[in-house]
PDB file of C-alpha atoms in Angstrom:
ATOM      1  CA  MET A 444      34.136 250.682  -3.212  1.00 63.00           C
ATOM      2  CA  THR A 445      34.636 251.020   0.514  1.00 77.00           C
ATOM      3  CA  GLY A 446      31.978 250.870   3.188  1.00 80.00           C
ATOM      4  CA  ASN A 447      28.570 249.230   3.164  1.00 81.00           C
ATOM      5  CA  LEU A 448      26.359 248.565   0.173  1.00 80.00           C
ATOM      6  CA  TYR A 449      22.656 249.123   0.805  1.00 81.00           C
ATOM      7  CA  LEU A 450      19.629 248.252  -1.311  1.00 80.00           C
ATOM      8  CA  LYS A 451      16.558 249.846   0.308  1.00 84.00           C
ATOM      9  CA  SER A 452      13.027 248.759  -0.547  1.00 83.00           C
ATOM     10  CA  ASP A 453      10.047 246.912   0.890  1.00 85.00           C
ATOM     11  CA  ASN A 454       9.830 244.975  -2.372  1.00 84.00           C
ATOM     12  CA  ARG A 455      12.097 242.174  -3.502  1.00 82.00           C
ATOM     13  CA  MET A 456      15.561 243.453  -4.321  1.00 83.00           C
ATOM     14  CA  HIS A 457      18.295 241.352  -5.869  1.00 85.00           C
ATOM     15  CA  PHE A 458      22.003 241.543  -5.597  1.00 87.00           C
ATOM     16  CA  ALA A 459      23.313 240.009  -8.805  1.00 89.00           C
ATOM     17  CA  ILE A 460      26.593 238.986 -10.337  1.00 90.00           C
ATOM     18  CA  ALA A 461      26.206 239.042 -14.108  1.00 90.00           C
ATOM     19  CA  ASN A 462      28.131 237.916 -17.140  1.00 91.00           C
ATOM     20  CA  GLU A 463      29.299 240.475 -19.666  1.00 92.00           C
ATOM     21  CA  ASP A 464      26.296 239.523 -21.832  1.00 93.00           C
ATOM     22  CA  GLY A 465      23.915 240.507 -19.029  1.00 89.00           C
ATOM     23  CA  ASN A 466      22.914 236.992 -17.905  1.00 92.00           C
ATOM     24  CA  ALA A 467      22.907 236.650 -14.114  1.00 90.00           C
ATOM     25  CA  ARG A 468      25.386 234.109 -12.778  1.00 91.00           C
ATOM     26  CA  MET A 469      24.089 234.501  -9.220  1.00 92.00           C
ATOM     27  CA  TRP A 470      21.178 236.131  -7.425  1.00 91.00           C
ATOM     28  CA  LEU A 471      21.154 236.908  -3.713  1.00 92.00           C
ATOM     29  CA  TYR A 472      17.909 238.164  -2.205  1.00 90.00           C
ATOM     30  CA  LYS A 473      15.524 238.104   0.743  1.00 88.00           C
ATOM     31  CA  ASP A 474      11.851 238.969   0.584  1.00 82.00           C
ATOM     32  CA  LYS A 475      10.435 241.173   3.302  1.00 84.00           C
ATOM     33  CA  GLY A 476       8.811 238.739   5.741  1.00 85.00           C
ATOM     34  CA  GLY A 477      10.154 235.842   3.648  1.00 85.00           C
ATOM     35  CA  ASP A 478      11.433 232.502   4.862  1.00 87.00           C
ATOM     36  CA  GLY A 479      15.142 233.330   4.605  1.00 90.00           C
ATOM     37  CA  VAL A 480      18.033 234.484   2.489  1.00 92.00           C
ATOM     38  CA  ARG A 481      18.060 232.900  -0.960  1.00 92.00           C
ATOM     39  CA  LEU A 482      21.033 232.231  -3.165  1.00 93.00           C
ATOM     40  CA  ASN A 483      20.194 231.345  -6.756  1.00 93.00           C
ATOM     41  CA  ASN A 484      22.734 229.943  -9.214  1.00 90.00           C
ATOM     42  CA  GLY A 485      21.355 232.097 -12.011  1.00 88.00           C
ATOM     43  CA  VAL A 486      21.722 231.148 -15.630  1.00 90.00           C
ATOM     44  CA  ASP A 487      23.809 228.082 -14.737  1.00 88.00           C
ATOM     45  CA  GLY A 488      20.764 226.483 -13.079  1.00 86.00           C
ATOM     46  CA  GLY A 489      20.716 224.141 -10.122  1.00 84.00           C
ATOM     47  CA  GLY A 490      18.045 225.758  -8.008  1.00 88.00           C
ATOM     48  CA  GLU A 491      18.058 227.929  -4.914  1.00 92.00           C
ATOM     49  CA  PHE A 492      19.829 227.488  -1.627  1.00 92.00           C
ATOM     50  CA  VAL A 493      17.882 228.868   1.325  1.00 93.00           C
ATOM     51  CA  PHE A 494      19.404 229.969   4.612  1.00 93.00           C
ATOM     52  CA  GLY A 495      16.158 229.897   6.554  1.00 92.00           C
ATOM     53  CA  ASN A 496      15.209 232.375   9.239  1.00 91.00           C
ATOM     54  CA  ASN A 497      14.286 229.313  11.350  1.00 91.00           C
ATOM     55  CA  GLY A 498      17.942 228.154  11.373  1.00 90.00           C
ATOM     56  CA  GLN A 499      17.445 225.494   8.712  1.00 90.00           C
ATOM     57  CA  PHE A 500      19.366 225.194   5.484  1.00 90.00           C
ATOM     58  CA  TYR A 501      17.895 223.925   2.233  1.00 91.00           C
ATOM     59  CA  SER A 502      19.865 222.606  -0.703  1.00 89.00           C
ATOM     60  CA  PRO A 503      18.183 221.536  -3.949  1.00 89.00           C
ATOM     61  CA  SER A 504      20.575 218.592  -4.259  1.00 89.00           C
ATOM     62  CA  ASN A 505      23.233 216.650  -2.337  1.00 89.00           C
ATOM     63  CA  LEU A 506      25.383 218.224   0.382  1.00 88.00           C
ATOM     64  CA  HIS A 507      29.082 217.402   0.450  1.00 89.00           C
ATOM     65  CA  ALA A 508      31.314 217.575   3.524  1.00 89.00           C
ATOM     66  CA  GLY A 509      34.811 216.361   2.741  1.00 90.00           C
ATOM     67  CA  GLY A 510      34.383 212.906   1.231  1.00 90.00           C
ATOM     68  CA  ALA A 511      30.927 212.405   2.746  1.00 93.00           C
ATOM     69  CA  ILE A 512      27.641 213.080   0.984  1.00 93.00           C
ATOM     70  CA  LEU A 513      24.163 213.695   2.349  1.00 93.00           C
ATOM     71  CA  ALA A 514      21.977 212.851  -0.641  1.00 92.00           C
ATOM     72  CA  ASN A 515      18.747 214.717  -1.293  1.00 89.00           C
ATOM     73  CA  ASP A 516      16.809 211.481  -0.606  1.00 92.00           C
ATOM     74  CA  GLY A 517      18.300 211.233   2.929  1.00 92.00           C
ATOM     75  CA  ASN A 518      20.899 208.602   2.068  1.00 96.00           C
ATOM     76  CA  VAL A 519      24.406 209.116   3.494  1.00 96.00           C
ATOM     77  CA  TYR A 520      27.663 208.216   1.742  1.00 96.00           C
ATOM     78  CA  GLY A 521      31.054 208.071   3.397  1.00 94.00           C
ATOM     79  CA  SER A 522      34.092 206.164   4.555  1.00 94.00           C
ATOM     80  CA  LEU A 523      32.256 205.148   7.738  1.00 93.00           C
ATOM     81  CA  TRP A 524      29.997 203.036   5.516  1.00 94.00           C
ATOM     82  CA  GLY A 525      32.820 201.479   3.478  1.00 94.00           C
ATOM     83  CA  ASN A 526      32.808 204.267   0.860  1.00 95.00           C
ATOM     84  CA  GLN A 527      29.261 203.436  -0.121  1.00 95.00           C
ATOM     85  CA  TYR A 528      25.797 204.722   0.698  1.00 96.00           C
ATOM     86  CA  ILE A 529      24.407 203.652   4.066  1.00 96.00           C
ATOM     87  CA  SER A 530      21.440 201.966   2.359  1.00 97.00           C
ATOM     88  CA  ALA A 531      23.827 199.670   0.436  1.00 96.00           C
ATOM     89  CA  TRP A 532      25.912 199.046   3.562  1.00 96.00           C
ATOM     90  CA  LEU A 533      22.815 198.124   5.607  1.00 96.00           C
ATOM     91  CA  ASN A 534      21.516 195.852   2.847  1.00 94.00           C
ATOM     92  CA  SER A 535      24.834 193.967   2.762  1.00 93.00           C
ATOM     93  CA  GLN A 536      24.820 193.644   6.571  1.00 92.00           C
ATOM     94  CA  PHE A 537      21.264 192.304   6.577  1.00 90.00           C
ATOM     95  CA  ALA A 538      22.044 189.924   3.710  1.00 89.00           C
ATOM     96  CA  ALA A 539      25.044 188.511   5.599  1.00 85.00           C
ATOM     97  CA  ARG A 540      22.895 188.079   8.698  1.00 82.00           C
ATOM     98  CA  ASP A 541      20.083 186.456   6.743  1.00 82.00           C
ATOM     99  CA  ASN A 542      22.467 184.093   4.922  1.00 81.00           C
ATOM    100  CA  ASN A 543      23.629 182.759   8.297  1.00 77.00           C
ATOM    101  CA  ILE A 544      20.198 182.591   9.918  1.00 77.00           C
ATOM    102  CA  ASN A 545      19.767 178.876   9.171  1.00 74.00           C
ATOM    103  CA  VAL A 546      22.797 177.951  11.285  1.00 77.00           C
ATOM    104  CA  ARG A 547      21.234 179.534  14.353  1.00 79.00           C
ATOM    105  CA  ALA A 548      19.048 177.811  16.895  1.00 82.00           C
ATOM    106  CA  THR A 549      15.338 178.367  16.500  1.00 84.00           C
ATOM    107  CA  ILE A 550      13.052 178.790  19.484  1.00 87.00           C
ATOM    108  CA  ASP A 551      11.595 175.341  18.800  1.00 87.00           C
ATOM    109  CA  TRP A 552      15.062 173.756  18.896  1.00 87.00           C
ATOM    110  CA  VAL A 553      15.872 175.554  22.150  1.00 89.00           C
ATOM    111  CA  LYS A 554      12.598 174.447  23.747  1.00 88.00           C
ATOM    112  CA  GLN A 555      13.267 170.821  22.729  1.00 89.00           C
ATOM    113  CA  ASN A 556      16.855 170.741  23.959  1.00 90.00           C
ATOM    114  CA  PHE A 557      17.137 173.068  26.929  1.00 92.00           C
ATOM    115  CA  VAL A 558      15.549 173.039  30.358  1.00 93.00           C
ATOM    116  CA  GLN A 559      13.213 175.984  30.761  1.00 92.00           C
ATOM    117  CA  ASN A 560      12.313 175.451  34.404  1.00 94.00           C
ATOM    118  CA  ILE A 561      12.907 173.187  37.424  1.00 93.00           C
ATOM    119  CA  ASP A 562      10.627 172.646  40.391  1.00 92.00           C
ATOM    120  CA  LEU A 563       9.492 170.097  42.977  1.00 91.00           C
ATOM    121  CA  THR A 564       6.279 168.100  42.859  1.00 91.00           C
ATOM    122  CA  ALA A 565       3.673 168.292  45.586  1.00 91.00           C
ATOM    123  CA  PRO A 566       4.626 166.346  48.743  1.00 90.00           C
ATOM    124  CA  GLN A 567       3.713 162.642  48.871  1.00 88.00           C
ATOM    125  CA  THR A 568       3.568 160.720  52.137  1.00 87.00           C
ATOM    126  CA  ILE A 569       5.142 157.260  52.183  1.00 85.00           C
ATOM    127  CA  GLN A 570       4.693 154.911  55.136  1.00 84.00           C
ATOM    128  CA  PHE A 571       6.980 152.103  56.122  1.00 80.00           C
ATOM    129  CA  TRP A 572       7.068 149.331  58.716  1.00 78.00           C
ATOM    130  CA  ASP A 573       8.962 146.175  59.373  1.00 75.00           C
ATOM    131  CA  GLY A 574       8.755 143.721  56.524  1.00 69.00           C
ATOM    132  CA  LYS A 575       7.355 146.110  53.938  1.00 70.00           C
ATOM    133  CA  GLY A 576      10.683 146.410  52.142  1.00 64.00           C
ATOM    134  CA  TYR A 577      12.245 149.317  50.338  1.00 63.00           C
ATOM    135  CA  PRO A 578       9.694 151.696  48.783  1.00 67.00           C
ATOM    136  CA  ARG A 579      10.959 152.049  45.169  1.00 66.00           C
ATOM    137  CA  THR A 580       8.751 155.049  44.558  1.00 65.00           C
ATOM    138  CA  THR A 581      11.393 157.216  46.202  1.00 66.00           C
ATOM    139  CA  ASP A 582      13.946 156.975  43.361  1.00 72.00           C
ATOM    140  CA  GLY A 583      15.038 160.511  42.487  1.00 73.00           C
ATOM    141  CA  ALA A 584      13.048 162.110  45.303  1.00 84.00           C
ATOM    142  CA  ALA A 585      14.139 164.416  48.088  1.00 84.00           C
ATOM    143  CA  MET A 586      12.951 163.360  51.536  1.00 85.00           C
ATOM    144  CA  TYR A 587      11.266 165.753  53.970  1.00 83.00           C
ATOM    145  CA  ASN A 588       9.574 165.392  57.385  1.00 85.00           C
ATOM    146  CA  PHE A 589      10.836 161.988  58.454  1.00 83.00           C
ATOM    147  CA  GLN A 590       9.021 160.490  61.455  1.00 84.00           C
ATOM    148  CA  MET A 591       9.452 157.094  63.111  1.00 81.00           C
ATOM    149  CA  VAL A 592       7.556 155.502  65.937  1.00 80.00           C
ATOM    150  CA  GLY A 593       9.748 153.335  68.116  1.00 73.00           C
ATOM    151  CA  GLY A 594       8.897 149.941  69.467  1.00 70.00           C
ATOM    152  CA  SER A 595       8.777 146.514  67.923  1.00 69.00           C
ATOM    153  CA  SER A 596       6.801 147.557  64.825  1.00 70.00           C
ATOM    154  CA  ASN A 597       9.183 150.280  63.551  1.00 76.00           C
ATOM    155  CA  VAL A 598       6.327 152.140  61.890  1.00 84.00           C
ATOM    156  CA  GLY A 599       7.049 155.510  60.342  1.00 85.00           C
ATOM    157  CA  TRP A 600       6.479 157.828  57.470  1.00 85.00           C
ATOM    158  CA  PHE A 601       8.256 160.416  55.420  1.00 87.00           C
ATOM    159  CA  GLU A 602       7.358 162.872  52.737  1.00 90.00           C
ATOM    160  CA  VAL A 603       9.050 163.020  49.379  1.00 88.00           C
ATOM    161  CA  ARG A 604       9.065 165.614  46.614  1.00 91.00           C
ATOM    162  CA  TYR A 605      10.343 164.734  43.181  1.00 89.00           C
ATOM    163  CA  THR A 606      12.541 167.094  41.233  1.00 90.00           C
ATOM    164  CA  ARG A 607      11.291 167.687  37.736  1.00 92.00           C
ATOM    165  CA  LYS A 608      12.412 169.653  34.704  1.00 93.00           C
ATOM    166  CA  PHE A 609      10.370 171.459  32.060  1.00 93.00           C
ATOM    167  CA  ILE A 610      11.481 170.739  28.476  1.00 91.00           C
ATOM    168  CA  ASN A 611       9.466 171.341  25.303  1.00 89.00           C
ATOM    169  CA  ASP A 612       6.299 172.291  27.233  1.00 89.00           C
ATOM    170  CA  THR A 613       6.355 169.022  29.233  1.00 92.00           C
ATOM    171  CA  TRP A 614       7.327 168.307  32.850  1.00 93.00           C
ATOM    172  CA  HIS A 615       9.716 165.342  33.315  1.00 91.00           C
ATOM    173  CA  VAL A 616      10.534 163.814  36.715  1.00 89.00           C
ATOM    174  CA  ILE A 617      14.282 163.471  37.184  1.00 86.00           C
ATOM    175  CA  ASN A 618      15.207 159.965  38.368  1.00 78.00           C
TER     176      ASN A 618
END
């Protein structure tokens, strides 16, 4: 045969390849207004493949591309996943992560052992004069706004702010 082969009808028409005994090995058809071209595996079974008029392709079972497989449940098999299905690969990755989770720092351990914040306390005014001695309350403090009145009394004042750190939900003054 040369040229085109036409089957004309508004009803379903099949193109078939048949065995000598009359059993169809393959059916190819498209219904008028149907969802796409259908390819049926005939007497050998296996279901229909549909080349949809919406651009989609349907296979009744797994799709193979080289060594990779897209399973009919959505699972993917291939060398990228260590020659196993992605579900098995992910499960092994999660298991390895979960097996090592106890050697990691928890948020409670981090809060107990690391500084979460640093700030300065509110200013405190400390006065001094001759004979009062060294004000010990200034250990670890930063001094601001120093003022001294001259004369024989040597009276003065200064403001201090203590540096403090926040560890485990508690402020601690740094001395």
